[in-house]
mmCIF file of C-alpha atoms in Angstrom:
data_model
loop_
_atom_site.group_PDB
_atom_site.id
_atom_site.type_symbol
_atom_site.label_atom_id
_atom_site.label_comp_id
_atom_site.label_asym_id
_atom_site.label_seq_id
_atom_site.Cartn_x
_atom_site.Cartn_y
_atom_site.Cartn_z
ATOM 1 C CA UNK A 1 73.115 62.753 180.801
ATOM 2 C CA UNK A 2 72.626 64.956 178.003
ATOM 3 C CA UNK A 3 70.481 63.235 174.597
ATOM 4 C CA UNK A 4 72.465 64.666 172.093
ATOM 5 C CA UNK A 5 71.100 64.734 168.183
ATOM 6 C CA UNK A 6 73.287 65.669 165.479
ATOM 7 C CA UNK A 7 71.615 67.707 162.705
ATOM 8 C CA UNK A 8 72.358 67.008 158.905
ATOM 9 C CA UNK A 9 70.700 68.644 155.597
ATOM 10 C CA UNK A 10 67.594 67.843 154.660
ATOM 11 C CA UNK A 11 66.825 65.312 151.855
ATOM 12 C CA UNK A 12 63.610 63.518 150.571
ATOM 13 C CA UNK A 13 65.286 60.369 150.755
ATOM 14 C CA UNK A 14 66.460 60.613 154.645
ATOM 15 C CA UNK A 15 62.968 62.832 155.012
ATOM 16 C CA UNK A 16 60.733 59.934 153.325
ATOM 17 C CA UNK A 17 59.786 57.992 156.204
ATOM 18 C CA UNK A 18 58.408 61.113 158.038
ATOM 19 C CA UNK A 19 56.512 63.111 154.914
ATOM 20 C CA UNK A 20 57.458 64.909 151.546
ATOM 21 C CA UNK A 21 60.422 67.633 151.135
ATOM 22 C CA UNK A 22 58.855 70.369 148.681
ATOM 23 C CA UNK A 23 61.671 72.456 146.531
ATOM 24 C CA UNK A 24 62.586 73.087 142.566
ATOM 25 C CA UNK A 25 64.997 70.317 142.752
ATOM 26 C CA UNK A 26 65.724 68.570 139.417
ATOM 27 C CA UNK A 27 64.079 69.550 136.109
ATOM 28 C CA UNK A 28 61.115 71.260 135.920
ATOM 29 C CA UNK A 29 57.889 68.615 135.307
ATOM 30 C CA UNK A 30 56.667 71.302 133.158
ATOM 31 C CA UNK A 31 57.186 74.489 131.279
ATOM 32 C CA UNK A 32 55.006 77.203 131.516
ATOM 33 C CA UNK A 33 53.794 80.726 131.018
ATOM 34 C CA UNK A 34 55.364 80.846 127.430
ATOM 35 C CA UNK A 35 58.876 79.213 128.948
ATOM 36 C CA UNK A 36 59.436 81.743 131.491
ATOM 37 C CA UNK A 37 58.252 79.309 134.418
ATOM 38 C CA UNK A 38 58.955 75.832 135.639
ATOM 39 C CA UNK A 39 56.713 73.868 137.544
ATOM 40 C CA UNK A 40 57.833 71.675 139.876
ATOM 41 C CA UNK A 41 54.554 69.302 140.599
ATOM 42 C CA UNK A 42 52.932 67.901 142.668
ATOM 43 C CA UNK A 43 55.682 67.777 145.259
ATOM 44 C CA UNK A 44 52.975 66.624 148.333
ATOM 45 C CA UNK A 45 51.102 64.623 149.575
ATOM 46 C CA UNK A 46 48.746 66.142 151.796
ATOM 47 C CA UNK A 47 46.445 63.547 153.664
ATOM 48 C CA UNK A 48 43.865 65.939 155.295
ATOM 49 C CA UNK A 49 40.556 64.836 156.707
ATOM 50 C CA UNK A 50 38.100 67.760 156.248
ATOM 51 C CA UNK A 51 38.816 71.363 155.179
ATOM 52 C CA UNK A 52 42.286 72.658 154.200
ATOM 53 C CA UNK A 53 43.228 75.781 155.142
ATOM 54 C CA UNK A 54 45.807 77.956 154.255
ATOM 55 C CA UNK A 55 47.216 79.625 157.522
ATOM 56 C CA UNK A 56 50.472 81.471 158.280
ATOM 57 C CA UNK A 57 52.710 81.017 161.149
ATOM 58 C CA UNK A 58 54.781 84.044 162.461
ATOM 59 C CA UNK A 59 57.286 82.014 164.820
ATOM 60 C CA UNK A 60 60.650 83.938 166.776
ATOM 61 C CA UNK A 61 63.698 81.653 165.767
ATOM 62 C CA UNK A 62 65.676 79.395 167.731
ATOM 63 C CA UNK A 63 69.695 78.949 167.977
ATOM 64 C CA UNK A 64 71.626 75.222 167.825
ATOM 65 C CA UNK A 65 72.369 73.616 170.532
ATOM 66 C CA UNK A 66 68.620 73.637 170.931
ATOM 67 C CA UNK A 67 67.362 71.316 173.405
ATOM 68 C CA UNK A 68 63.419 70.402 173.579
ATOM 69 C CA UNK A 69 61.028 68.323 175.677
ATOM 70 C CA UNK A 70 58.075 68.364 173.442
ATOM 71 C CA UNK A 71 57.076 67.001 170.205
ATOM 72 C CA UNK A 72 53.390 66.866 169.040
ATOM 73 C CA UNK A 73 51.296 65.011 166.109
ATOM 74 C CA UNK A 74 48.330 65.590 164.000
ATOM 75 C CA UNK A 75 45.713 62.440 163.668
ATOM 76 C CA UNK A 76 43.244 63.788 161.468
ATOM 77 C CA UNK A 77 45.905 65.287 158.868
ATOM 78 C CA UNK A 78 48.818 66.205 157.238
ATOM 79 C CA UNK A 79 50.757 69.701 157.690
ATOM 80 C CA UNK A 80 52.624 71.413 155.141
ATOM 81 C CA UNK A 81 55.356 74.071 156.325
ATOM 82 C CA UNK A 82 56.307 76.635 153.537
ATOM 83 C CA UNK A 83 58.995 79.380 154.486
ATOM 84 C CA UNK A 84 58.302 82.432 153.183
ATOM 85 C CA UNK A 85 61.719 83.831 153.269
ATOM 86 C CA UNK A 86 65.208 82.212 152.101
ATOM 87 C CA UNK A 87 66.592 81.347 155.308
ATOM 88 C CA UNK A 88 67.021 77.789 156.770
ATOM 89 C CA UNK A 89 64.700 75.684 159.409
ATOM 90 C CA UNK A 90 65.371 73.508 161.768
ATOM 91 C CA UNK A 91 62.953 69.810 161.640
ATOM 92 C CA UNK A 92 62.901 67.452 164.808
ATOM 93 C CA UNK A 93 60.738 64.640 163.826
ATOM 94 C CA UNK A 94 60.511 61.502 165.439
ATOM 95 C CA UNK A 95 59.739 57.650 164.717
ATOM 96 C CA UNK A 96 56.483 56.434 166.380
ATOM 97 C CA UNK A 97 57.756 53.651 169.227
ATOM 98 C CA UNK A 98 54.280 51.957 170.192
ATOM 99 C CA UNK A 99 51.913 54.682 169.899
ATOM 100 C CA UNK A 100 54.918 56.926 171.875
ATOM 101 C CA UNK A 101 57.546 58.772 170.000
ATOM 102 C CA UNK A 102 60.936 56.948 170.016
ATOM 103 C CA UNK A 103 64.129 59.216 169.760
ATOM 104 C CA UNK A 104 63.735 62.013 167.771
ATOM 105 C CA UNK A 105 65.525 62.889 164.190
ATOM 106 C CA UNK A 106 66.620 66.635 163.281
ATOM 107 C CA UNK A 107 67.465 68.085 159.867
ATOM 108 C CA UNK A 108 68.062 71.287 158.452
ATOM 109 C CA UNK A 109 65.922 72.536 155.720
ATOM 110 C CA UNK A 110 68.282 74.783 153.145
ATOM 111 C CA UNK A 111 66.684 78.178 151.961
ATOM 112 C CA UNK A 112 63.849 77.049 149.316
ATOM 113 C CA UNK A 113 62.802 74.154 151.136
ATOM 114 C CA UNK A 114 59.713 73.323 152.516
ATOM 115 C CA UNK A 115 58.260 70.045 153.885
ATOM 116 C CA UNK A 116 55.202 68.395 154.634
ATOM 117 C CA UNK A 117 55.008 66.393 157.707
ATOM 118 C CA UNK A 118 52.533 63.428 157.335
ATOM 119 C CA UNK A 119 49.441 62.538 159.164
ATOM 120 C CA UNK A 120 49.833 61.326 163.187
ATOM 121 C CA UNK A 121 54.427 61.731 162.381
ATOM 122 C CA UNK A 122 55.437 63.089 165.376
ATOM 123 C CA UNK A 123 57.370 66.191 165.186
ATOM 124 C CA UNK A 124 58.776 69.137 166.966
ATOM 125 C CA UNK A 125 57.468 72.605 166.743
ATOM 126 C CA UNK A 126 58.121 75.319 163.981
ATOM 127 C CA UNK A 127 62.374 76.063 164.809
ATOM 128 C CA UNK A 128 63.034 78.629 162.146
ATOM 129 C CA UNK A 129 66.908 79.450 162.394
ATOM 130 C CA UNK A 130 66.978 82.958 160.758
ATOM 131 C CA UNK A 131 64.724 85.273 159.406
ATOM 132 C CA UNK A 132 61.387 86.579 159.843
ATOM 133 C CA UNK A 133 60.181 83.119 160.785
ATOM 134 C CA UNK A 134 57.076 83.471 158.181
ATOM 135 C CA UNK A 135 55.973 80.033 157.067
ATOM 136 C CA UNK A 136 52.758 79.533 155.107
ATOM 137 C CA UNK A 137 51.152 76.355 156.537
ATOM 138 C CA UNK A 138 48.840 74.061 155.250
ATOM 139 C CA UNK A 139 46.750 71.994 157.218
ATOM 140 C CA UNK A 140 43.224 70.765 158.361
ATOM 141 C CA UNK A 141 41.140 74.011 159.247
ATOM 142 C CA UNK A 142 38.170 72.267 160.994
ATOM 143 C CA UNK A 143 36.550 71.216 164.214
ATOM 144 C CA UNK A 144 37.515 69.375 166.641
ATOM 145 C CA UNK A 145 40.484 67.849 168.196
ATOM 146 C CA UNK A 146 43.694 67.219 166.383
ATOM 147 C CA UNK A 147 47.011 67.639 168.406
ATOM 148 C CA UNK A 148 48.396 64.906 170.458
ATOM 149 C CA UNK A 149 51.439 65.984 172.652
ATOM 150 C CA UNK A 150 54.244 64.163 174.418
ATOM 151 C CA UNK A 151 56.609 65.613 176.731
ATOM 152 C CA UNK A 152 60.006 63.648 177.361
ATOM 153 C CA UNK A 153 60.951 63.335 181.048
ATOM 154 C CA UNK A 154 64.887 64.214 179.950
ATOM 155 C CA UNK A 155 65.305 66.949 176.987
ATOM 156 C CA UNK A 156 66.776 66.266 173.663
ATOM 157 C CA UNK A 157 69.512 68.738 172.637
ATOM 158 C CA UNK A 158 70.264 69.355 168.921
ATOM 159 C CA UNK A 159 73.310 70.468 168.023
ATOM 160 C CA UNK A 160 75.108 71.092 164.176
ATOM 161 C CA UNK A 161 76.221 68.528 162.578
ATOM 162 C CA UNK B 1 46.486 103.332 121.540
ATOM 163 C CA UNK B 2 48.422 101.855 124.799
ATOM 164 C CA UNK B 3 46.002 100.491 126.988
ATOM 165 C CA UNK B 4 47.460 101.163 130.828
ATOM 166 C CA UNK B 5 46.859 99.495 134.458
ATOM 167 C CA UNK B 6 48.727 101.487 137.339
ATOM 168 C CA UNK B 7 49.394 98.927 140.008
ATOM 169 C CA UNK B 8 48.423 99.527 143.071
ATOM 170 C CA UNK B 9 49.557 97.909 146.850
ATOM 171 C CA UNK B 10 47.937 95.034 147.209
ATOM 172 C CA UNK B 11 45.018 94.672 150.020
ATOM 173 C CA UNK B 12 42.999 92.198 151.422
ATOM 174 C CA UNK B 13 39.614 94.374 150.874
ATOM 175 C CA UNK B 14 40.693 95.386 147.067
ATOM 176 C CA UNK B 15 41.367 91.462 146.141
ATOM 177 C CA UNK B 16 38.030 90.410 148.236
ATOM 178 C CA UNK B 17 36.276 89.963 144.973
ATOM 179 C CA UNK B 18 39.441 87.983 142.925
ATOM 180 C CA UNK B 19 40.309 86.041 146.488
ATOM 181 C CA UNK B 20 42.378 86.253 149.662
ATOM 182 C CA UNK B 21 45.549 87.744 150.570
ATOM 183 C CA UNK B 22 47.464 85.205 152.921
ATOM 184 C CA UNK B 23 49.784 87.283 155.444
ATOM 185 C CA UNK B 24 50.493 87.451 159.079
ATOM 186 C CA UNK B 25 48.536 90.741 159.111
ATOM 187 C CA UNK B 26 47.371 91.923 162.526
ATOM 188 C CA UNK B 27 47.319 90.222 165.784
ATOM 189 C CA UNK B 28 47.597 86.535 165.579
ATOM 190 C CA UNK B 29 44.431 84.334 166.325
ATOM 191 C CA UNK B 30 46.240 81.863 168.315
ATOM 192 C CA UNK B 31 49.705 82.059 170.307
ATOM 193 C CA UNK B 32 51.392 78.622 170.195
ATOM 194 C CA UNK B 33 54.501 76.744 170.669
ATOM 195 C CA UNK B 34 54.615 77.724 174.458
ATOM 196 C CA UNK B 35 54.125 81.419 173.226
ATOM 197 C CA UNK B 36 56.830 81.203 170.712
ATOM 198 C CA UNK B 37 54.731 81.636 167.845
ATOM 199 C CA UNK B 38 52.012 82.959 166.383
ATOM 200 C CA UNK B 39 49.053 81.474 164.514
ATOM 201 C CA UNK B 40 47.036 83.522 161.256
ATOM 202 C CA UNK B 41 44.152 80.759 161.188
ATOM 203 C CA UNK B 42 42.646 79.801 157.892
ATOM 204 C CA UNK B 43 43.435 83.219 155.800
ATOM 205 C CA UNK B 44 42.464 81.417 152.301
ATOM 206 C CA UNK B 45 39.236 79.876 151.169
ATOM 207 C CA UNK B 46 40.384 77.164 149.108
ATOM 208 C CA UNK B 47 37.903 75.458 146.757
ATOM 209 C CA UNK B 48 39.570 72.324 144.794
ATOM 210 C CA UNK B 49 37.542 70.209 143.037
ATOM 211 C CA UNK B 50 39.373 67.228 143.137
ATOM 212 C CA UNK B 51 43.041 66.527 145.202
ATOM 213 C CA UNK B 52 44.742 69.393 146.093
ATOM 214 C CA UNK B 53 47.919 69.253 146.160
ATOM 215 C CA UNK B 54 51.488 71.300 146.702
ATOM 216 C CA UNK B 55 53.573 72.133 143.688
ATOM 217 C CA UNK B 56 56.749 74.371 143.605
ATOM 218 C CA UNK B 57 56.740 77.319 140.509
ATOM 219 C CA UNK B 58 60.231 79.232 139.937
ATOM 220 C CA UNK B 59 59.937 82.268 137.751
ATOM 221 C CA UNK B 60 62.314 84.244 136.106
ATOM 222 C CA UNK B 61 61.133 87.659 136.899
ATOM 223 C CA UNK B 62 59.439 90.806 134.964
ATOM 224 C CA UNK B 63 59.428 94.646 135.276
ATOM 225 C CA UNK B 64 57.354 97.171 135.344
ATOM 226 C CA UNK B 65 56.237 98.382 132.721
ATOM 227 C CA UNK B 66 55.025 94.996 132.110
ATOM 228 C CA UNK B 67 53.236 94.656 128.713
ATOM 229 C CA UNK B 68 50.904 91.358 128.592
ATOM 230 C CA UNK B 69 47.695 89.893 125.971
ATOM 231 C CA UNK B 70 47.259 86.398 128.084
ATOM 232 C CA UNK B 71 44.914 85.765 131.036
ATOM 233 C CA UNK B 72 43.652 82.734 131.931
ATOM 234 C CA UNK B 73 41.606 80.631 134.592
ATOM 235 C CA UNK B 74 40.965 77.599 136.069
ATOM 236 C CA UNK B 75 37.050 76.415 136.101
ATOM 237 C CA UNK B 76 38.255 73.483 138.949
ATOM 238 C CA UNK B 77 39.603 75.300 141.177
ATOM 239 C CA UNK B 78 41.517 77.872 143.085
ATOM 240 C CA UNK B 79 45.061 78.542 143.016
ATOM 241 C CA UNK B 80 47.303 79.963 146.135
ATOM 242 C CA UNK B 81 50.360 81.481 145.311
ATOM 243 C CA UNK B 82 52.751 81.535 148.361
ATOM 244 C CA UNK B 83 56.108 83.062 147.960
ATOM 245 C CA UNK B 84 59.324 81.691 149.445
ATOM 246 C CA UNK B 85 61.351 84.490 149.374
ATOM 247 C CA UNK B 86 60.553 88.289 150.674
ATOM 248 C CA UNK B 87 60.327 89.845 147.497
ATOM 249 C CA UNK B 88 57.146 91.529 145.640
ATOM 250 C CA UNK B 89 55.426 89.955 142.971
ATOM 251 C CA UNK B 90 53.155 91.549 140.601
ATOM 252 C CA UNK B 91 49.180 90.320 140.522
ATOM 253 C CA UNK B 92 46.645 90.665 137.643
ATOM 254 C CA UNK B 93 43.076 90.023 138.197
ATOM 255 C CA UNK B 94 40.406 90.024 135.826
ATOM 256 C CA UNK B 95 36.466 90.452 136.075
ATOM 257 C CA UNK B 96 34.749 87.934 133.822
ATOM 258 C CA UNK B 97 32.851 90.283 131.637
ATOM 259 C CA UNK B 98 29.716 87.851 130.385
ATOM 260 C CA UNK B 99 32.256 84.476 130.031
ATOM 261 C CA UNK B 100 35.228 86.674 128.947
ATOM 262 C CA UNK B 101 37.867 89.036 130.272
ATOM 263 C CA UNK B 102 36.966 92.139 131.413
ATOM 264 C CA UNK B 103 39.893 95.423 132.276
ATOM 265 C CA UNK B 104 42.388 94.419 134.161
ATOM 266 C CA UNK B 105 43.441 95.473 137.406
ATOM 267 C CA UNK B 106 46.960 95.270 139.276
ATOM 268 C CA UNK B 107 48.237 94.710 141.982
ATOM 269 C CA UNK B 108 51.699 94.647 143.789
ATOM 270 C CA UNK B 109 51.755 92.163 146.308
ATOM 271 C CA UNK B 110 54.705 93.124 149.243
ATOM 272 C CA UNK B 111 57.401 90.889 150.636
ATOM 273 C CA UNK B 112 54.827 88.484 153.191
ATOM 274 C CA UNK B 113 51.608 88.236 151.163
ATOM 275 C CA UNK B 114 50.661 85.422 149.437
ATOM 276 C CA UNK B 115 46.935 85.156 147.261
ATOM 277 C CA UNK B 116 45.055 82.577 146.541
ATOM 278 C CA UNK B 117 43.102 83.226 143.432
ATOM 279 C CA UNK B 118 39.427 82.334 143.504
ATOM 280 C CA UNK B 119 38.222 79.114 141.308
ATOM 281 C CA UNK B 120 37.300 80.252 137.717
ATOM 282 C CA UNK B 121 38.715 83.978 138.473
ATOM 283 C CA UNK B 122 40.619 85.290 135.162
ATOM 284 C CA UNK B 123 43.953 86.134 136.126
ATOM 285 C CA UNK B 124 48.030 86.536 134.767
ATOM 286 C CA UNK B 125 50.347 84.395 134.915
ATOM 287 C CA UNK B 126 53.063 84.347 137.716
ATOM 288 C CA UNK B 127 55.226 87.697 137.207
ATOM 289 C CA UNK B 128 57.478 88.200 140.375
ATOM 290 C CA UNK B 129 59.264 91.537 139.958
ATOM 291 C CA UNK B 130 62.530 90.293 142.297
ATOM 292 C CA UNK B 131 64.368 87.525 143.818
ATOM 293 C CA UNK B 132 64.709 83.962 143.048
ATOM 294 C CA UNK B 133 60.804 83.656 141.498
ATOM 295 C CA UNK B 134 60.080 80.965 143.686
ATOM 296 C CA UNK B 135 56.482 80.279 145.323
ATOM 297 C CA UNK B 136 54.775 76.974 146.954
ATOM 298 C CA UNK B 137 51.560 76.651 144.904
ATOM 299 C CA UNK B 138 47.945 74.702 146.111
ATOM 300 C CA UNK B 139 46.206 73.985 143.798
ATOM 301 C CA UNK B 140 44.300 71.227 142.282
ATOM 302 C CA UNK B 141 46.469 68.117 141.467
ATOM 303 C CA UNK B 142 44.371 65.684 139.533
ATOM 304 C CA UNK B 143 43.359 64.395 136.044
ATOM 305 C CA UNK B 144 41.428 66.199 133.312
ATOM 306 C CA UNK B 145 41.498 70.047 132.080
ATOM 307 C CA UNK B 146 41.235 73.150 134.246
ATOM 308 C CA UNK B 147 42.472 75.864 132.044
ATOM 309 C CA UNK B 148 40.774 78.052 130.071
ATOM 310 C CA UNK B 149 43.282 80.309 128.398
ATOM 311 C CA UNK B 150 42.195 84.455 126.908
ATOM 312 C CA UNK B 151 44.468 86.398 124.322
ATOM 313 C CA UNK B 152 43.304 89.748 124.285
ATOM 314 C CA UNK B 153 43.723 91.761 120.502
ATOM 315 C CA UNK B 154 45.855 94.325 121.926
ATOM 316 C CA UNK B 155 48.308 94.181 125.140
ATOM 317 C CA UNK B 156 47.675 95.727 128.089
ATOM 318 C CA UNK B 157 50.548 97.629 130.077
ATOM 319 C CA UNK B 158 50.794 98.056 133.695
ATOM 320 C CA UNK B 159 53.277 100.861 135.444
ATOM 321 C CA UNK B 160 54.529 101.641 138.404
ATOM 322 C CA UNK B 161 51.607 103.320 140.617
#
């Protein structure tokens, strides 16, 4: 039996439960550099215990269907995904069942979109669609352990919606 | 009398003493995602006094020659400018010359580098010279004032290198 999961767009409203989508979307909260810049701010919230880093991730790109057995999660913080070219990214993330990830979500991030997943939200692994796959991540740049894995016994297949 | 910067390519050992450049530049330090991706660790230093945060800026762009009088910096923190498109952007630095502005250098930052501009380092304002102008920014997210703001007496023009 195949788990199917039918993609849609990404929005911070379907996104909310899982973290923050970060994009120029709406007005401008400020104008500036003499009116030749908008600043969209403050679009985050990254929950990071000890030092954030800025890193970048270099990642080949996957193809829908896309079918997956493991999805991960950070306890000690909050990671930020930033693509670093306008092409669109695939996000599997997944509500927490009892301390085990329940059946997983997937959206599609449009070009100019990045997200940030929140602390201990499970989630799949960086699925950039097109492109160079260049994200700029942020995320806790410290010691000691902070990845928690889960691998399903059946995959999860995504296809478009 | 025109006072003239020739940009040059922006590298990590020229910016050293403004900041980091943030790129996927040699091999990765880590291989992830079942070998699917790769991992530059912890390319930026940031220093935020304060919450960091995640803001989106989108720019309308400039060209060279660029004429400018306004620097400015920010004595709470540092600023990361990561581009979401693979276009160049232009970068002006500043050494603080006794509490002021110095010269000005330039730099042309290629399609896959972001900075991240030291704490209290003078610098221009956000001048990408192509594509949509948008960049993720980290950078302190919090109450109180962190600019200081420089108009030099006569502009300063930077060409083509």
């Amino acid at each position: 039996m195949t788990r199917r999961i039918v993609a849609r767009l990404l929005t911070p409203t379907d996104f909310a439960p899982f973290g923050q989508v970060i994009e120029a979307a709406g007005a401008p909260d400020r104008i500036i550099n003499a009116g030749r810049c908008g600043r969209f701010h403050d679009r985050a919230r990254p929950e990071i215990e000890g030092r954030t880093g800025i890193s970048v991730f270099r990642s080949e790109t996957v193809a829908l269907p896309y079918s997956f057995t493991l999805v991960e999660r950070h306890p000690l913080g909050s990671q930020a995904f930033l693509p670093m070219a306008q092409d669109p990214f695939l996000v599997i993330v997944v509500p927490d069942a009892g301390g085990r990830p329940g059946a997983p979500l997937a959206f599609v991030a449009a070009p100019g979109q990045g997200i940030n997943i929140g602390r201990n939200v499970w989630h799949g692994v960086l699925t950039p669609l097109a492109g160079p796959g260049l994200f700029a991540v942020v995320d806790r740049c410290d010691e000691g352990p902070n990845l928690e894995e889960y691998l399903y016994d059946e995959p999860w297949t995504v296809v478009a919606g």
